[in-house]
XYZ file of C-alpha atoms in Angstrom:
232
model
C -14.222 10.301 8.849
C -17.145 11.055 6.329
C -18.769 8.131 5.917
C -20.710 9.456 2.625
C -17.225 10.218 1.172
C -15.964 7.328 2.355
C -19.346 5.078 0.619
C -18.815 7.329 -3.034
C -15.076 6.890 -3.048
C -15.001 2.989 -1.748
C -17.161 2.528 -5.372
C -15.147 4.421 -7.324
C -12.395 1.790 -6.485
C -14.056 -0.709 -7.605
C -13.574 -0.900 -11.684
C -13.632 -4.131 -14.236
C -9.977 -3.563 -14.943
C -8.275 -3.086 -11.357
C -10.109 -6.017 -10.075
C -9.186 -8.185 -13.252
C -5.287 -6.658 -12.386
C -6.103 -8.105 -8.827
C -7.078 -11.289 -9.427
C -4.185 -11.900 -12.178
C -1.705 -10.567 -9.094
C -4.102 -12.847 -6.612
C -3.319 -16.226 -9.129
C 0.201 -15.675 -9.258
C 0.640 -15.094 -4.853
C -1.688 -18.903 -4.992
C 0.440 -20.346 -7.342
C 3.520 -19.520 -5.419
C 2.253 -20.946 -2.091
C 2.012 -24.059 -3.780
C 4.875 -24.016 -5.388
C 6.403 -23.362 -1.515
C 4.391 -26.341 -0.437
C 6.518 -29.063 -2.912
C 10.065 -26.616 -2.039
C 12.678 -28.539 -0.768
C 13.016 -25.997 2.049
C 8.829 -25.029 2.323
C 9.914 -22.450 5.338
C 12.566 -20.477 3.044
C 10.618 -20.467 -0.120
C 7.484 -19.511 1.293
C 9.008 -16.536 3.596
C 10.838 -15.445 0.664
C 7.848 -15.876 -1.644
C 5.614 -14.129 0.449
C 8.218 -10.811 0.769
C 9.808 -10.368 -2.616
C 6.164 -11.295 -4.607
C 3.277 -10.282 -1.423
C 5.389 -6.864 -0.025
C 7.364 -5.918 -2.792
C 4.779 -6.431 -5.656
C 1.151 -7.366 -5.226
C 0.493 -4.218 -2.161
C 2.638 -1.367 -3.457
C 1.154 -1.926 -7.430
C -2.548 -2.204 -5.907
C -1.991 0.244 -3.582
C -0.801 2.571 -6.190
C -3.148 1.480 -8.572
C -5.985 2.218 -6.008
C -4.012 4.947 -3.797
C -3.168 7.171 -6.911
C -6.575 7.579 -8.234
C -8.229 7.957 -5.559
C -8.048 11.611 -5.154
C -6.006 12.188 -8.057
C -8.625 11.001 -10.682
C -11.180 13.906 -8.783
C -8.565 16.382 -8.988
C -8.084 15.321 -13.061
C -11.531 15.052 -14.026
C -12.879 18.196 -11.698
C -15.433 16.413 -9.632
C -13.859 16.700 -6.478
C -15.914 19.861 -5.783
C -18.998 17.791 -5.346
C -17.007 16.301 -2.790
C -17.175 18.818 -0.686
C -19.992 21.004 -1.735
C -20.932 20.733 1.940
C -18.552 22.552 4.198
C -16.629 19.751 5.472
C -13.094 19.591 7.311
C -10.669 18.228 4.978
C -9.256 15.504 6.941
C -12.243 13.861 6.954
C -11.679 13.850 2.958
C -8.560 12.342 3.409
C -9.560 10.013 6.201
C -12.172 8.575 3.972
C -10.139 8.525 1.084
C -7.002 6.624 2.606
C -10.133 4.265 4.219
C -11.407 3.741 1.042
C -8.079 2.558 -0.206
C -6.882 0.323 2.372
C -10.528 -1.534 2.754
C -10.076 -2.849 -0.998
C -6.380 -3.529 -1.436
C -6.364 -4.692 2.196
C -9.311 -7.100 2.303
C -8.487 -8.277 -1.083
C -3.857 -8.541 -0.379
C -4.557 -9.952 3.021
C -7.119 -12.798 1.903
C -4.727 -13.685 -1.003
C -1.731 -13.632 0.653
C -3.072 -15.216 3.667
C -4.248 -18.149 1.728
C -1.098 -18.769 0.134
C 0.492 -18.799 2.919
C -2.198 -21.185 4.600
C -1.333 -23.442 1.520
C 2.485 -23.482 2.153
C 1.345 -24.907 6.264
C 4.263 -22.915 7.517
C 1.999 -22.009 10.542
C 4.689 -19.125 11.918
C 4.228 -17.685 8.538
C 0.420 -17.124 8.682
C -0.168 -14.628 11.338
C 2.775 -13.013 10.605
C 1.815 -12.683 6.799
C -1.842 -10.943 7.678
C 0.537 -8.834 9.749
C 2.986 -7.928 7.636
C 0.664 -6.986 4.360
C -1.715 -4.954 6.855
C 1.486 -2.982 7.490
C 2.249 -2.378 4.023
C -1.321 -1.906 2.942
C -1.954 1.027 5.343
C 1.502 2.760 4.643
C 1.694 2.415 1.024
C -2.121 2.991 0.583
C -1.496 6.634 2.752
C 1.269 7.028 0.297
C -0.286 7.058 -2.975
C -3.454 8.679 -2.291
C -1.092 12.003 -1.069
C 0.946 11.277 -3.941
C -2.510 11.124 -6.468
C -3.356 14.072 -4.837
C -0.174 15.998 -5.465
C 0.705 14.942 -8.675
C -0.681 15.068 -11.879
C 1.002 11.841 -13.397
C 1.082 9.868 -10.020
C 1.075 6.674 -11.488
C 4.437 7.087 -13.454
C 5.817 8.636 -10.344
C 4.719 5.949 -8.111
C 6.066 3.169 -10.528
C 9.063 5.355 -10.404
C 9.290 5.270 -6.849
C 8.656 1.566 -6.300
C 11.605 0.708 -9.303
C 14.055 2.845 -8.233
C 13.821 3.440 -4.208
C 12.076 0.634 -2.976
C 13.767 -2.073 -5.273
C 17.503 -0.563 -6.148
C 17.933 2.359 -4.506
C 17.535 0.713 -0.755
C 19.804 -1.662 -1.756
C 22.662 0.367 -1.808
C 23.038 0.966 1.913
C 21.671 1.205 4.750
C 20.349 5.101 4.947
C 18.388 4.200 2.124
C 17.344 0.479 3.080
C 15.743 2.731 6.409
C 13.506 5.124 3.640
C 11.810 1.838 2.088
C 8.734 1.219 3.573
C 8.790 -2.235 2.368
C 11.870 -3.511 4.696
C 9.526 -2.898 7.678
C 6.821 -5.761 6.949
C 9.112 -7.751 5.211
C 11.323 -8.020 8.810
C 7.680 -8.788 10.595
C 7.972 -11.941 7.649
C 11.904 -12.959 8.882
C 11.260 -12.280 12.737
C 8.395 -14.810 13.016
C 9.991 -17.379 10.565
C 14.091 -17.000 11.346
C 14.598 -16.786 7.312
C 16.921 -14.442 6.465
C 15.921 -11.667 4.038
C 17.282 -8.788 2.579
C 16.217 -5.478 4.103
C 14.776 -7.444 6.518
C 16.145 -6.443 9.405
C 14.384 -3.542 11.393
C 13.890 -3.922 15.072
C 10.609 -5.814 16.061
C 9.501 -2.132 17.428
C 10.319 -0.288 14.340
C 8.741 -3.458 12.047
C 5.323 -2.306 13.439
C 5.439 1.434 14.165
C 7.381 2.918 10.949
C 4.611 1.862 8.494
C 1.297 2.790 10.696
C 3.656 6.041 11.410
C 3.637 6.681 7.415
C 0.023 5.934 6.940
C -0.622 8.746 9.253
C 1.637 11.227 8.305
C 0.491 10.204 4.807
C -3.509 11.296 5.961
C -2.018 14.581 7.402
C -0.285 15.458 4.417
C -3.335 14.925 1.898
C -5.289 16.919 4.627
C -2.798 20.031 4.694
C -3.040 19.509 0.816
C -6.521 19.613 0.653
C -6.840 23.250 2.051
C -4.539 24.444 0.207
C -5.847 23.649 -3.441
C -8.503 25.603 -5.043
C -10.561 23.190 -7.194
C -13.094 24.851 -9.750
């Protein structure tokens, strides 16, 4: 990895209006854990809490909030040249770009979400909540930045993706449930607690594997991308 890319793009990421979308996502995750803590059942609502609002929401909208523009907004604006006015392999573009990603929305997702869950003292739920949003950070946040680098309107597509496939589309069997990234993490959430979930319900192998698998695959696609597109 480029650590100079990786230092230009990590600022980049950093504007007044994703972190104020952040911290509006970050109150909402707090709120919930305490909420979980008064529950009649604290275990339930704070598992459930913690997959439906922390996997399903708060990572894939930063992520793709974060992941989209990453390369996308070079591509858009024509900058990305400078990027690589030094002869550099491309993966290391993508490296540092997918880096730059998951060091925001991961630092910032897993503090929230860990905190809630501290809040809710459901102490299985804890570790397996840092867990299970590393997971999805580094497979959504691989995601979007190939699909900000492909597409021109990535953010429509990616809220496209995350409202049709990953909230109705996997719900229709299981083939599809198998495609969402977000049933992986969320059955790291149900195997540590014992609450039943939908989706949740890969094998404990799978649970950690699948998502680092689509991070990767994510880096190598943006990477074959990347020397394949002539930027002026």
């Amino acid at each position: 990895m480029n650590f100079h890319i990786y230092k230009v793009l990590l600022r980049r990421q950093m504007s007044p209006a994703r972190l104020l979308g952040m911290a509006a996502l970050s109150g909402v995750a707090i709120l919930l854990g305490v909420l979980a803590r008064t529950a009649d059942n604290t275990v339930e609502f704070a598992t459930q809490s913690t997959g439906i609002f922390g996997i399903n929401v708060l990572v894939p909208f930063m992520a793709l909030s974060l992941g989209s523009a990453a390369l996308g907004d070079l591509v858009e604006d024509r900058t990305l040249v400078y990027v690589w006015l030094r002869p550099v392999p491309r993966y290391t573009i993508a490296t540092a770009a997918v880096a730059a990603v998951i060091s925001v929305v991961g630092s910032f997702a897993i503090a929230i979400m860990t905190a809630a869950a501290a809040i809710t003292e459901v102490h299985d739920l804890i570790l397996a909540t840092v867990i299970a949003t590393a997971l999805a950070v580094v497979a959504y946040s691989g995601l979007f930045v190939a699909l900000g680098l492909r597409f021109e309107r990535s953010l429509l597509i990616g809220l496209g993706y995350i409202a049709i496939w990953e909230l109705l589309l996997s719900r229709l069997g299981d083939w599809f449930a198998r495609l969402s990234v977000r049933s992986y993490p969320m059955s790291v959430l149900a195997d540590a607690t014992g609450v039943e979930m939908r989706l949740a319900d890969r094998a404990v192998v799978a649970s950690y594997v699948v998502p680092v698998v689509i991070g990767l695959v994510a880096v190598v696609y943006t990477s074959w991308h990347l020397t394949r597109t002539e930027i002026d």
